[in-house]
mmCIF file of the C-alpha atoms, coordinates in Angstrom:
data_MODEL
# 
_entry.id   MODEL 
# 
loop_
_atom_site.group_PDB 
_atom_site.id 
_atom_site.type_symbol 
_atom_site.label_atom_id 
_atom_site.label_alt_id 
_atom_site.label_comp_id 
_atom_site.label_asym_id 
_atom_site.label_entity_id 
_atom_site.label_seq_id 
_atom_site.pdbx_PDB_ins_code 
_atom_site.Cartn_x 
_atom_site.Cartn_y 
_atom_site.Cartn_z 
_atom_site.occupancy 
_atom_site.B_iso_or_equiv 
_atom_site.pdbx_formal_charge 
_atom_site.auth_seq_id 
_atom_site.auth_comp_id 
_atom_site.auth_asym_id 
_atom_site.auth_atom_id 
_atom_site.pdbx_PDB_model_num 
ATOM 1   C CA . UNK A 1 1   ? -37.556 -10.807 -25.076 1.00 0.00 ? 1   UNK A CA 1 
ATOM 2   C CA . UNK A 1 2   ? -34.241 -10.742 -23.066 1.00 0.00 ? 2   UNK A CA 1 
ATOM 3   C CA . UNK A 1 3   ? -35.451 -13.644 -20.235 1.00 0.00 ? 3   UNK A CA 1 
ATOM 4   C CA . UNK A 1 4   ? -32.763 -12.700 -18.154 1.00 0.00 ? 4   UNK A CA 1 
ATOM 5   C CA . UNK A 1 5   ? -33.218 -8.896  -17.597 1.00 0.00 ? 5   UNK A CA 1 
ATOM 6   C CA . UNK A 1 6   ? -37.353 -10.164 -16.880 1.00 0.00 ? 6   UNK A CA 1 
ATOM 7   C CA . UNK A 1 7   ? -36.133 -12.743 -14.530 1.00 0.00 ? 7   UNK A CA 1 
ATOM 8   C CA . UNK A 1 8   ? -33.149 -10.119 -12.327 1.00 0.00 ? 8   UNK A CA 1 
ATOM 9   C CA . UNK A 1 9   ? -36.483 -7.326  -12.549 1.00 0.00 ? 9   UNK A CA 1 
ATOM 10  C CA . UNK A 1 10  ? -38.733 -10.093 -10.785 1.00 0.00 ? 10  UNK A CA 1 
ATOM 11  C CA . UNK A 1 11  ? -35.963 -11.966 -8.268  1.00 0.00 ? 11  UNK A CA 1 
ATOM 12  C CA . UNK A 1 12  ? -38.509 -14.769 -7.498  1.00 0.00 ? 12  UNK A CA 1 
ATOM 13  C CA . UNK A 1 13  ? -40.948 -16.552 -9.782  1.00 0.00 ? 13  UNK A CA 1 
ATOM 14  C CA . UNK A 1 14  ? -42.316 -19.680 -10.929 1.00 0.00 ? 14  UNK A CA 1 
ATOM 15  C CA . UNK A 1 15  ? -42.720 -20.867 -14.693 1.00 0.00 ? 15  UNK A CA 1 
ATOM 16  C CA . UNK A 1 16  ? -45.757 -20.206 -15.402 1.00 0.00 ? 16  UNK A CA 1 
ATOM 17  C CA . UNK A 1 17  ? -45.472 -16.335 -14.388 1.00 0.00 ? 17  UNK A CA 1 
ATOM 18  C CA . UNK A 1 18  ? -42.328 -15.812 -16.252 1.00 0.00 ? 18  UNK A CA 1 
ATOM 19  C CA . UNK A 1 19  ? -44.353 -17.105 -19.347 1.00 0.00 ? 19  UNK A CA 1 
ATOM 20  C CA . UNK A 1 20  ? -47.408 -15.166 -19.001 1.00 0.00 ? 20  UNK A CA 1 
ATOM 21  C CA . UNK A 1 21  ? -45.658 -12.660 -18.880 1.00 0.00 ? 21  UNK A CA 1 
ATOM 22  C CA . UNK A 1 22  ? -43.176 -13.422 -21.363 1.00 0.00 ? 22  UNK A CA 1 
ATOM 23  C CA . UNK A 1 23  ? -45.841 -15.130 -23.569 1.00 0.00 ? 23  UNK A CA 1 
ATOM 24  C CA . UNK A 1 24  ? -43.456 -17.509 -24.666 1.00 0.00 ? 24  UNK A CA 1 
ATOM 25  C CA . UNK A 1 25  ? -42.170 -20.647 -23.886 1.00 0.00 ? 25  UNK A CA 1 
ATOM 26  C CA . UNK A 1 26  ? -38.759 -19.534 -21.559 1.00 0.00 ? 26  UNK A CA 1 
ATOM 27  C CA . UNK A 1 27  ? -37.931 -23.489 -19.952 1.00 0.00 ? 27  UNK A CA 1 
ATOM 28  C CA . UNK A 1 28  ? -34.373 -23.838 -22.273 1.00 0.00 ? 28  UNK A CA 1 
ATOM 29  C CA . UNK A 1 29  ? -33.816 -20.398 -21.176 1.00 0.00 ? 29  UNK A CA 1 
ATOM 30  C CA . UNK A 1 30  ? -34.161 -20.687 -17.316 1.00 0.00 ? 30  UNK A CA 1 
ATOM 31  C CA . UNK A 1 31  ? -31.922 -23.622 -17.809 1.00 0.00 ? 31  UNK A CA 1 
ATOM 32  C CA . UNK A 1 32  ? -29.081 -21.764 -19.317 1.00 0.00 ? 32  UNK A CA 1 
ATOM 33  C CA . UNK A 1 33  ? -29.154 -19.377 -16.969 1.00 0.00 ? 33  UNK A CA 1 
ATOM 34  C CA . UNK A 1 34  ? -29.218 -22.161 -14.161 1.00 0.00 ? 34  UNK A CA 1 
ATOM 35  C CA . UNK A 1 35  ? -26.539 -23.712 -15.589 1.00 0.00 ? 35  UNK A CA 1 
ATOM 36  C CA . UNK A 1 36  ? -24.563 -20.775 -15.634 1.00 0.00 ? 36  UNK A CA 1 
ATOM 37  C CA . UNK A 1 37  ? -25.282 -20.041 -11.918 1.00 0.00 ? 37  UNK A CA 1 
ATOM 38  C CA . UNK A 1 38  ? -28.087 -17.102 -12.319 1.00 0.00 ? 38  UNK A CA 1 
ATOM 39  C CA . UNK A 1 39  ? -31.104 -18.528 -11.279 1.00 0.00 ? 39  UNK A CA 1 
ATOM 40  C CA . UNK A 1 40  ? -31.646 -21.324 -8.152  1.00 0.00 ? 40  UNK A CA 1 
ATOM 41  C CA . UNK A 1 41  ? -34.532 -22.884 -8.296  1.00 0.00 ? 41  UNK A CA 1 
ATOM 42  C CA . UNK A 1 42  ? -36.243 -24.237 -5.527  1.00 0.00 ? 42  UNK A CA 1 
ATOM 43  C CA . UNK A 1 43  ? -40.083 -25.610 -4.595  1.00 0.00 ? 43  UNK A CA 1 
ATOM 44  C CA . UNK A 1 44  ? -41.095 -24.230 -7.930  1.00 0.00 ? 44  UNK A CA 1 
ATOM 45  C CA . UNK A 1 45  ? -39.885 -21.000 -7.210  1.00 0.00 ? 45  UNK A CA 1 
ATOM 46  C CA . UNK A 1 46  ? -37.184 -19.685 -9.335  1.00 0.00 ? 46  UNK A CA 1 
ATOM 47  C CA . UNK A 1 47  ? -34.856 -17.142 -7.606  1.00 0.00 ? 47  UNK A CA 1 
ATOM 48  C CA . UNK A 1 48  ? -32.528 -14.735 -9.747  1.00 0.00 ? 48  UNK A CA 1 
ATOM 49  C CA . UNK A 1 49  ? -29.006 -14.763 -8.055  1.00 0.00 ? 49  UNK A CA 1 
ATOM 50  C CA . UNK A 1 50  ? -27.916 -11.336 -7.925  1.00 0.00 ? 50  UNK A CA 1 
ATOM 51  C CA . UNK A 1 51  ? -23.972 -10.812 -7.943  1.00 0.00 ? 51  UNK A CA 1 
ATOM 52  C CA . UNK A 1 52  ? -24.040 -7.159  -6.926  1.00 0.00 ? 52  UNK A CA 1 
ATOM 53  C CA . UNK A 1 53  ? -23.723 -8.597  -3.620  1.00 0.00 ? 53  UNK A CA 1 
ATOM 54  C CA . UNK A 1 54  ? -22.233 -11.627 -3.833  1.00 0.00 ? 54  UNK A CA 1 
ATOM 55  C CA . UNK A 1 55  ? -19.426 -12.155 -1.928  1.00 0.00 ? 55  UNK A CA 1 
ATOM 56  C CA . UNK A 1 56  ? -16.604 -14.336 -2.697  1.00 0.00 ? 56  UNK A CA 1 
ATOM 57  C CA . UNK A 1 57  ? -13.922 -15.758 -0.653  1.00 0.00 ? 57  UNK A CA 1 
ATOM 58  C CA . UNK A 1 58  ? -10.562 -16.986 -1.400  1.00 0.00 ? 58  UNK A CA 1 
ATOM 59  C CA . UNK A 1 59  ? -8.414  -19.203 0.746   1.00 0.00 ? 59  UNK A CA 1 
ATOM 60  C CA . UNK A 1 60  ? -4.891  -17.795 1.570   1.00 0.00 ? 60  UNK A CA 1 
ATOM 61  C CA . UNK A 1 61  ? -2.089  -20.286 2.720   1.00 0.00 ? 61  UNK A CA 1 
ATOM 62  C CA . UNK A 1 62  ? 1.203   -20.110 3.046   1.00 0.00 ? 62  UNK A CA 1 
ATOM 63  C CA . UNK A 1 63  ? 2.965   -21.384 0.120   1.00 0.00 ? 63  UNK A CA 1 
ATOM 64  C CA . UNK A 1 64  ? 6.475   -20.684 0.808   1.00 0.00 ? 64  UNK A CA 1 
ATOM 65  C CA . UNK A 1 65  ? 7.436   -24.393 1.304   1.00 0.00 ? 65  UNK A CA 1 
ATOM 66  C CA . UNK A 1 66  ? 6.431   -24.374 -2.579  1.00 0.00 ? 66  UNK A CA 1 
ATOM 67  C CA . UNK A 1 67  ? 7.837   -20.898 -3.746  1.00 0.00 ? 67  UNK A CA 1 
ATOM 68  C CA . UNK A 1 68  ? 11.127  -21.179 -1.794  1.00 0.00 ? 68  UNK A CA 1 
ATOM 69  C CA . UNK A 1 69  ? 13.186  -21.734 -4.838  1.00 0.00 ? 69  UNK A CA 1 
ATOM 70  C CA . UNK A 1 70  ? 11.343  -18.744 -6.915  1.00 0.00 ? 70  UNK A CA 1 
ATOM 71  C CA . UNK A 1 71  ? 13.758  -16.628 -9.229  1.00 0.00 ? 71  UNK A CA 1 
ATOM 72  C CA . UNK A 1 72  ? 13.772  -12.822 -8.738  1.00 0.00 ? 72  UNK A CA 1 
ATOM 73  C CA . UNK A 1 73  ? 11.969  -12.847 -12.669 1.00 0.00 ? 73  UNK A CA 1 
ATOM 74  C CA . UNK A 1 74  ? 9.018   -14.276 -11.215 1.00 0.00 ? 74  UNK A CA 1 
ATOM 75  C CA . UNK A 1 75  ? 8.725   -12.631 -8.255  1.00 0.00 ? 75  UNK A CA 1 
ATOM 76  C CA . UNK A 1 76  ? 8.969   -9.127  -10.439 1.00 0.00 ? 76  UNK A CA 1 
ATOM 77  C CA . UNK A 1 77  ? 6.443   -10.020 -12.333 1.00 0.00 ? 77  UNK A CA 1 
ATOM 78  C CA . UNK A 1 78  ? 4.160   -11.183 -9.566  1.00 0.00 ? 78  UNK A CA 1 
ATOM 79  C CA . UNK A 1 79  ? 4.998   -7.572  -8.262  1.00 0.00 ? 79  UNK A CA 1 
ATOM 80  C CA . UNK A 1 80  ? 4.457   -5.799  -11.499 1.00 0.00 ? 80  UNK A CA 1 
ATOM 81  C CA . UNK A 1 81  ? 0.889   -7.269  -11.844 1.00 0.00 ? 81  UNK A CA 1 
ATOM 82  C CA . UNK A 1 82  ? -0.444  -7.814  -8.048  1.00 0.00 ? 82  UNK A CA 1 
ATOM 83  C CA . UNK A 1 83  ? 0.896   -4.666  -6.767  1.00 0.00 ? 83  UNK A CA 1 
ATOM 84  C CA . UNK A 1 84  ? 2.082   -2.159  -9.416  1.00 0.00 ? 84  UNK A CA 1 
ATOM 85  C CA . UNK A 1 85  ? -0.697  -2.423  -11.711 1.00 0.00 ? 85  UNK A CA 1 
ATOM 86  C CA . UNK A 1 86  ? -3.106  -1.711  -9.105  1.00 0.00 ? 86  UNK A CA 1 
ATOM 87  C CA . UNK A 1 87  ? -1.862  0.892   -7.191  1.00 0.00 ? 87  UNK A CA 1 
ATOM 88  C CA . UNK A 1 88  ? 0.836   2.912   -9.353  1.00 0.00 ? 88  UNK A CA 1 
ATOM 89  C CA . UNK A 1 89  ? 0.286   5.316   -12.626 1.00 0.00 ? 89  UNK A CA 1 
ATOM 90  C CA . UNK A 1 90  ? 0.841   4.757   -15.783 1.00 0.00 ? 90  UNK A CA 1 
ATOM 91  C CA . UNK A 1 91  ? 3.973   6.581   -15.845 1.00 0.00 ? 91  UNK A CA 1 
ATOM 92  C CA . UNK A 1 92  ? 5.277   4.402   -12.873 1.00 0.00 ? 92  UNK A CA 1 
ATOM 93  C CA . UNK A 1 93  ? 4.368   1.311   -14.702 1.00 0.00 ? 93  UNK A CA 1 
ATOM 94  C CA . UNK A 1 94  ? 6.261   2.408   -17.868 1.00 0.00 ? 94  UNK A CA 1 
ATOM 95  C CA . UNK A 1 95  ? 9.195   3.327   -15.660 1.00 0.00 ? 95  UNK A CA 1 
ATOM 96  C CA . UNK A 1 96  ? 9.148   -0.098  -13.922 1.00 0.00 ? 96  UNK A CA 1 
ATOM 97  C CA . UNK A 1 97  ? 8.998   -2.003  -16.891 1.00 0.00 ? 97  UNK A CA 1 
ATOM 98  C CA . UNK A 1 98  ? 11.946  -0.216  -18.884 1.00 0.00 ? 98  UNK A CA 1 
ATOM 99  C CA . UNK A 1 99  ? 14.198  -0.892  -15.567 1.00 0.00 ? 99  UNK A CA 1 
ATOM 100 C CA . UNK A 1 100 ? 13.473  -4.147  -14.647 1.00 0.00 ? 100 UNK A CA 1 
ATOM 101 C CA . UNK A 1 101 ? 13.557  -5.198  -18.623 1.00 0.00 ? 101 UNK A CA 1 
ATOM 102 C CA . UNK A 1 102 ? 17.112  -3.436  -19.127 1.00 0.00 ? 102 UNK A CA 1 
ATOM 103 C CA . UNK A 1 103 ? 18.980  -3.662  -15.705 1.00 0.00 ? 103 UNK A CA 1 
ATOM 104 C CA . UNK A 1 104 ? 17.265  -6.061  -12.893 1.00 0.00 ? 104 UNK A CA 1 
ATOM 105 C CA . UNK A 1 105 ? 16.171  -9.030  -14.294 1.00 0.00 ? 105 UNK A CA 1 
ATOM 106 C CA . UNK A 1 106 ? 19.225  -9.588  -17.344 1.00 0.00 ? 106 UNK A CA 1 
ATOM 107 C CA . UNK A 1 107 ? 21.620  -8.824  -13.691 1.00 0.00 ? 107 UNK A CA 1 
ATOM 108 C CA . UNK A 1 108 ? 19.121  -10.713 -11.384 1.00 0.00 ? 108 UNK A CA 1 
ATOM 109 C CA . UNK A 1 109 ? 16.688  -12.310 -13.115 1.00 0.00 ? 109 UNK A CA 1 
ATOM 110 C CA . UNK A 1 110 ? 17.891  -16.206 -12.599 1.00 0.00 ? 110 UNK A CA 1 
ATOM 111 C CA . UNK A 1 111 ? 18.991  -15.408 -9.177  1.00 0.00 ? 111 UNK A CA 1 
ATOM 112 C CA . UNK A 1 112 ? 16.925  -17.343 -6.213  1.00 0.00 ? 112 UNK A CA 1 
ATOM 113 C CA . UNK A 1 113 ? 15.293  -14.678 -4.048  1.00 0.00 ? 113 UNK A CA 1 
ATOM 114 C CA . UNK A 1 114 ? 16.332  -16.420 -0.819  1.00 0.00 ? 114 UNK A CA 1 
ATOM 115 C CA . UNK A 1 115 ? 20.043  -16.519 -2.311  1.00 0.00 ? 115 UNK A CA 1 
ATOM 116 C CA . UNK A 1 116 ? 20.518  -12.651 -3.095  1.00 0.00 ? 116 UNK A CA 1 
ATOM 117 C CA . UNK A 1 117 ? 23.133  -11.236 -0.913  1.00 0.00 ? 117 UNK A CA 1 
ATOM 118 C CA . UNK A 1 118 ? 24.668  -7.885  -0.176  1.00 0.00 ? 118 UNK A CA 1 
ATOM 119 C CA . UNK A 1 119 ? 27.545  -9.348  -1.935  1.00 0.00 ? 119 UNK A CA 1 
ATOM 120 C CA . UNK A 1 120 ? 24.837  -9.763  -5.152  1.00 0.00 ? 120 UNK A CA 1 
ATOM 121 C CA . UNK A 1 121 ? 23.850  -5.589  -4.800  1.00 0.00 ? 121 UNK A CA 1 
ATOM 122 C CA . UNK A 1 122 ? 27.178  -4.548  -4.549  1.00 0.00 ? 122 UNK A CA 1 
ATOM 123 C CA . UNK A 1 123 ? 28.086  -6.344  -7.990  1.00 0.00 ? 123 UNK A CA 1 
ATOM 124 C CA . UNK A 1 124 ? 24.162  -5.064  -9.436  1.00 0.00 ? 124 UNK A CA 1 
ATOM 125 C CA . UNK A 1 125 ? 25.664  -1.438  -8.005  1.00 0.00 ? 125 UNK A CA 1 
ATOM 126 C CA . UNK A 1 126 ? 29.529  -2.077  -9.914  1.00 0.00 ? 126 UNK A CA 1 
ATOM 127 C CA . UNK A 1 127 ? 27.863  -3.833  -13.449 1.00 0.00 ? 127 UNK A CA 1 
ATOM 128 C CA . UNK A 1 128 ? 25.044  -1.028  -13.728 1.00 0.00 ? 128 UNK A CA 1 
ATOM 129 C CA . UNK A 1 129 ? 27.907  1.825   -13.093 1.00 0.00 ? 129 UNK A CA 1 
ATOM 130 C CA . UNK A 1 130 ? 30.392  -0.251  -15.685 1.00 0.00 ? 130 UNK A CA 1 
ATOM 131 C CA . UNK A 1 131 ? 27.230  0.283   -18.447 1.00 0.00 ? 131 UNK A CA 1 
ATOM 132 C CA . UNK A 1 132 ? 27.563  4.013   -17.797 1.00 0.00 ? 132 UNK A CA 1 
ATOM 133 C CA . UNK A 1 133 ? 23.812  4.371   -16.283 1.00 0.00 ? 133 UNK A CA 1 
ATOM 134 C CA . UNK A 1 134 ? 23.236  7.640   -14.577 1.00 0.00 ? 134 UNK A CA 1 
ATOM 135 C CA . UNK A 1 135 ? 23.210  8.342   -10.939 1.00 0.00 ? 135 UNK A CA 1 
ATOM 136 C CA . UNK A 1 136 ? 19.069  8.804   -10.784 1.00 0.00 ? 136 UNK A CA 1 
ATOM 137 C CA . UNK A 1 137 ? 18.382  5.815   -12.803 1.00 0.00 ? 137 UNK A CA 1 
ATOM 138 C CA . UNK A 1 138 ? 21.130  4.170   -10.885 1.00 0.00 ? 138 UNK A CA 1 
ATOM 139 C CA . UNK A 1 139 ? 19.150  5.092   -7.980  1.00 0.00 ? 139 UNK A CA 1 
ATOM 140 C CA . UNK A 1 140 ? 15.807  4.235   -8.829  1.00 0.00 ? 140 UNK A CA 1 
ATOM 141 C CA . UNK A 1 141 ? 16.854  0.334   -10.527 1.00 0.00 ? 141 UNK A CA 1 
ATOM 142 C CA . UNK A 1 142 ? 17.826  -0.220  -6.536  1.00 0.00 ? 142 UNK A CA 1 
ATOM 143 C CA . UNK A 1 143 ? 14.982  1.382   -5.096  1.00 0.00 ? 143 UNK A CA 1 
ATOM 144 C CA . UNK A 1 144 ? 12.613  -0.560  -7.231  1.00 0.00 ? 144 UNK A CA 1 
ATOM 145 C CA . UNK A 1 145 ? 15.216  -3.700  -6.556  1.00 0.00 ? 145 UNK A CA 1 
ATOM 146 C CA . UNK A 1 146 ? 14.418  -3.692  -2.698  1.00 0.00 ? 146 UNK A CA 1 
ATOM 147 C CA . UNK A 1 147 ? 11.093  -2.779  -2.847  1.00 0.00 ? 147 UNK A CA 1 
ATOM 148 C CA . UNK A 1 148 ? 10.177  -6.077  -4.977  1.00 0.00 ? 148 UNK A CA 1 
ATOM 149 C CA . UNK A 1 149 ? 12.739  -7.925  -2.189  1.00 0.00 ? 149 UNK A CA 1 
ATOM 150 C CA . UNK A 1 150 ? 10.525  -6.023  0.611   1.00 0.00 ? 150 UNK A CA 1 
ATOM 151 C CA . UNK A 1 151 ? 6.701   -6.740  -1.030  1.00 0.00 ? 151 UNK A CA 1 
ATOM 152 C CA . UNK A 1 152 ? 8.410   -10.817 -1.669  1.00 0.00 ? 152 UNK A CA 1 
ATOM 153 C CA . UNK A 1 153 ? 9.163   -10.699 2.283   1.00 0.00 ? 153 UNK A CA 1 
ATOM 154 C CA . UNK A 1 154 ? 5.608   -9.446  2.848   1.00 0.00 ? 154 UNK A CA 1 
ATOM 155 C CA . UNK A 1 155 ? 3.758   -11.512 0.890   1.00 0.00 ? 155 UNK A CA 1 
ATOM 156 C CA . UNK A 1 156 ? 5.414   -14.543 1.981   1.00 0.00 ? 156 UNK A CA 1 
ATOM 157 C CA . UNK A 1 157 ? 6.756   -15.601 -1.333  1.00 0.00 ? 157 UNK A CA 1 
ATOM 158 C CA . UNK A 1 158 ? 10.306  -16.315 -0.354  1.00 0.00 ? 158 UNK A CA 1 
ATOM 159 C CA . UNK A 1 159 ? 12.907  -15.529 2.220   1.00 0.00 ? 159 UNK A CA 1 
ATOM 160 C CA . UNK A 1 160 ? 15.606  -13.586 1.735   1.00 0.00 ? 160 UNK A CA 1 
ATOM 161 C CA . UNK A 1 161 ? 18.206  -11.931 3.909   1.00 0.00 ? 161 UNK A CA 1 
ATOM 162 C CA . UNK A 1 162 ? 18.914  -9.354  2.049   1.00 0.00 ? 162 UNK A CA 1 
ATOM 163 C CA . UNK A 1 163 ? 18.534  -6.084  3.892   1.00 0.00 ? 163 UNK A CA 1 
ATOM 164 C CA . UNK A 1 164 ? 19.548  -2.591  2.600   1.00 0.00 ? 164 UNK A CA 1 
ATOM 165 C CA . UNK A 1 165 ? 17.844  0.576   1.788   1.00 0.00 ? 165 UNK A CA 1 
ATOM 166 C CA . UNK A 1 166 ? 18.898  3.767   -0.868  1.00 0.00 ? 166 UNK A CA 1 
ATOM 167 C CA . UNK A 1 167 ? 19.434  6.892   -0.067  1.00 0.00 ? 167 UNK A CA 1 
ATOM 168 C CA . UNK A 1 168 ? 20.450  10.163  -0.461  1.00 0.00 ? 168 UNK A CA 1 
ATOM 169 C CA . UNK A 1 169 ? 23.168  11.594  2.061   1.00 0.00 ? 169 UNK A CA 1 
ATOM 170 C CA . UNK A 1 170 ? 24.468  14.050  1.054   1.00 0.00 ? 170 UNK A CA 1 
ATOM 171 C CA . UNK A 1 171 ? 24.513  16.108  -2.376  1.00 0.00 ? 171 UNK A CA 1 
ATOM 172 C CA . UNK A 1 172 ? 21.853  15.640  -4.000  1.00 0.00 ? 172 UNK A CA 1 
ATOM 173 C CA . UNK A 1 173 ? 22.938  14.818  -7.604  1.00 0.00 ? 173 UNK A CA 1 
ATOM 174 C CA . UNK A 1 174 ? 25.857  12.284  -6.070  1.00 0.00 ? 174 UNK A CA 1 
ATOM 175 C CA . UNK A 1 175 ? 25.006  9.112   -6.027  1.00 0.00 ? 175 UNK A CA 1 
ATOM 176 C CA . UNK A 1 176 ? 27.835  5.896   -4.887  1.00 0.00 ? 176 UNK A CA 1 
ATOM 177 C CA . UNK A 1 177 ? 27.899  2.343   -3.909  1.00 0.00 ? 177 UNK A CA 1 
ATOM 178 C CA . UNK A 1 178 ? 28.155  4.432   -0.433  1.00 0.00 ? 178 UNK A CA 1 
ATOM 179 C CA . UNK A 1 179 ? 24.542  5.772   -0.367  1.00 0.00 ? 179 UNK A CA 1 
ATOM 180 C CA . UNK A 1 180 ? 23.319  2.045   -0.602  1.00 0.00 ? 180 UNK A CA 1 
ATOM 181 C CA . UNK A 1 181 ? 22.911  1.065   3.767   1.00 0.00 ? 181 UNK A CA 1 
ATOM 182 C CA . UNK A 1 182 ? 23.099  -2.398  4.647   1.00 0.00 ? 182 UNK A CA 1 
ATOM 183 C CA . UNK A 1 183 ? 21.329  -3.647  7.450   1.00 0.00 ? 183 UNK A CA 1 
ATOM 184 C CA . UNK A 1 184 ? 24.282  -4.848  9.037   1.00 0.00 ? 184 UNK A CA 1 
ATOM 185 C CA . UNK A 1 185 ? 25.570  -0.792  8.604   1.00 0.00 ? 185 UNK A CA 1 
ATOM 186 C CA . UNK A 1 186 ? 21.738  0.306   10.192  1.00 0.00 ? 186 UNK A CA 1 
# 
């Protein structure tokens, strides 16, 4: 008989009911699942903990005196499994994945978040044009590039100064170190 599926049916009992109606001896039992946190027991009565509504807390602090120094690499892949493997689609984590594998993190990937620079996305922009990548993907590696800069400002992982957004100005399918705004050019 499966002790634990008698003892979460009955919530509260003492030893001798669980036996009788077990008709077996069930003390090791109840102590494994004590051990492991199912069952309290108190004043003879054992109590099945149910986790369906347990709830859990977590304490947040702020950890950027610790995580000051943190490379872009890590901070991408705190992004890529906090964030985008929550909330995008498969297809968006595939397309993540190929771009910051082949163009942000062998560009950016030892950089210090709070050292990237304006200075640092213009040369991502000039390498990533040199390679011969196409406008969109172009496009998207620097999207993707300041949202992980944006989500490390919001989660309070690391500072950074680094300001800019992409966009599209003017025809569509043109795409230059021009479309990339600064905040300084905001």
């Amino acid at each position: 008989m499966n002790i634990e599926k008698l003892a979460k049916y009955l919530k509260e009992f003492t030893l001798d009911e669980i036996e009788m109606i077990a008709e077996c001896d069930v003390l090791v039992e109840l102590e494994i699942l004590m051990a492991e946190g199912k069952l309290s027991f108190k004043n003879g009565i054992y109590k099945y903990q149910g986790f369906e509504n347990k709830v859990e807390f977590a304490v947040f602090a702020n950890f950027e005196t610790e995580t000051k120094n943190i490379t872009l690499k890590t901070v991408s892949e705190i992004f890529m499994k906090d964030y985008v493997e929550n909330f995008c689609k498969p297809n968006t984590i595939k397309t993540y994945t190929a771009i910051l594998r082949t163009n942000v993190i062998p560009i950016l990937g030892n950089k210090k978040v709070r050292e990237i620079s304006t200075e640092d996305i213009k040369r991502f922009y000039t390498i990533c044009k040199r390679r011969g990548m196409g406008e969109r993907r172009l496009k998207n590696s620097l999207a993707l590039l300041n949202q992980i800069l944006k989500y490390c400002k919001r989660e309070k992982l690391a500072k950074t100064d680094c300001d800019f957004q992409v966009r599209r100005l003017t025809d569509k399918n043109k795409f230059s170190i021009n479309r990339i705004i600064f905040e300084e050019n905001i």
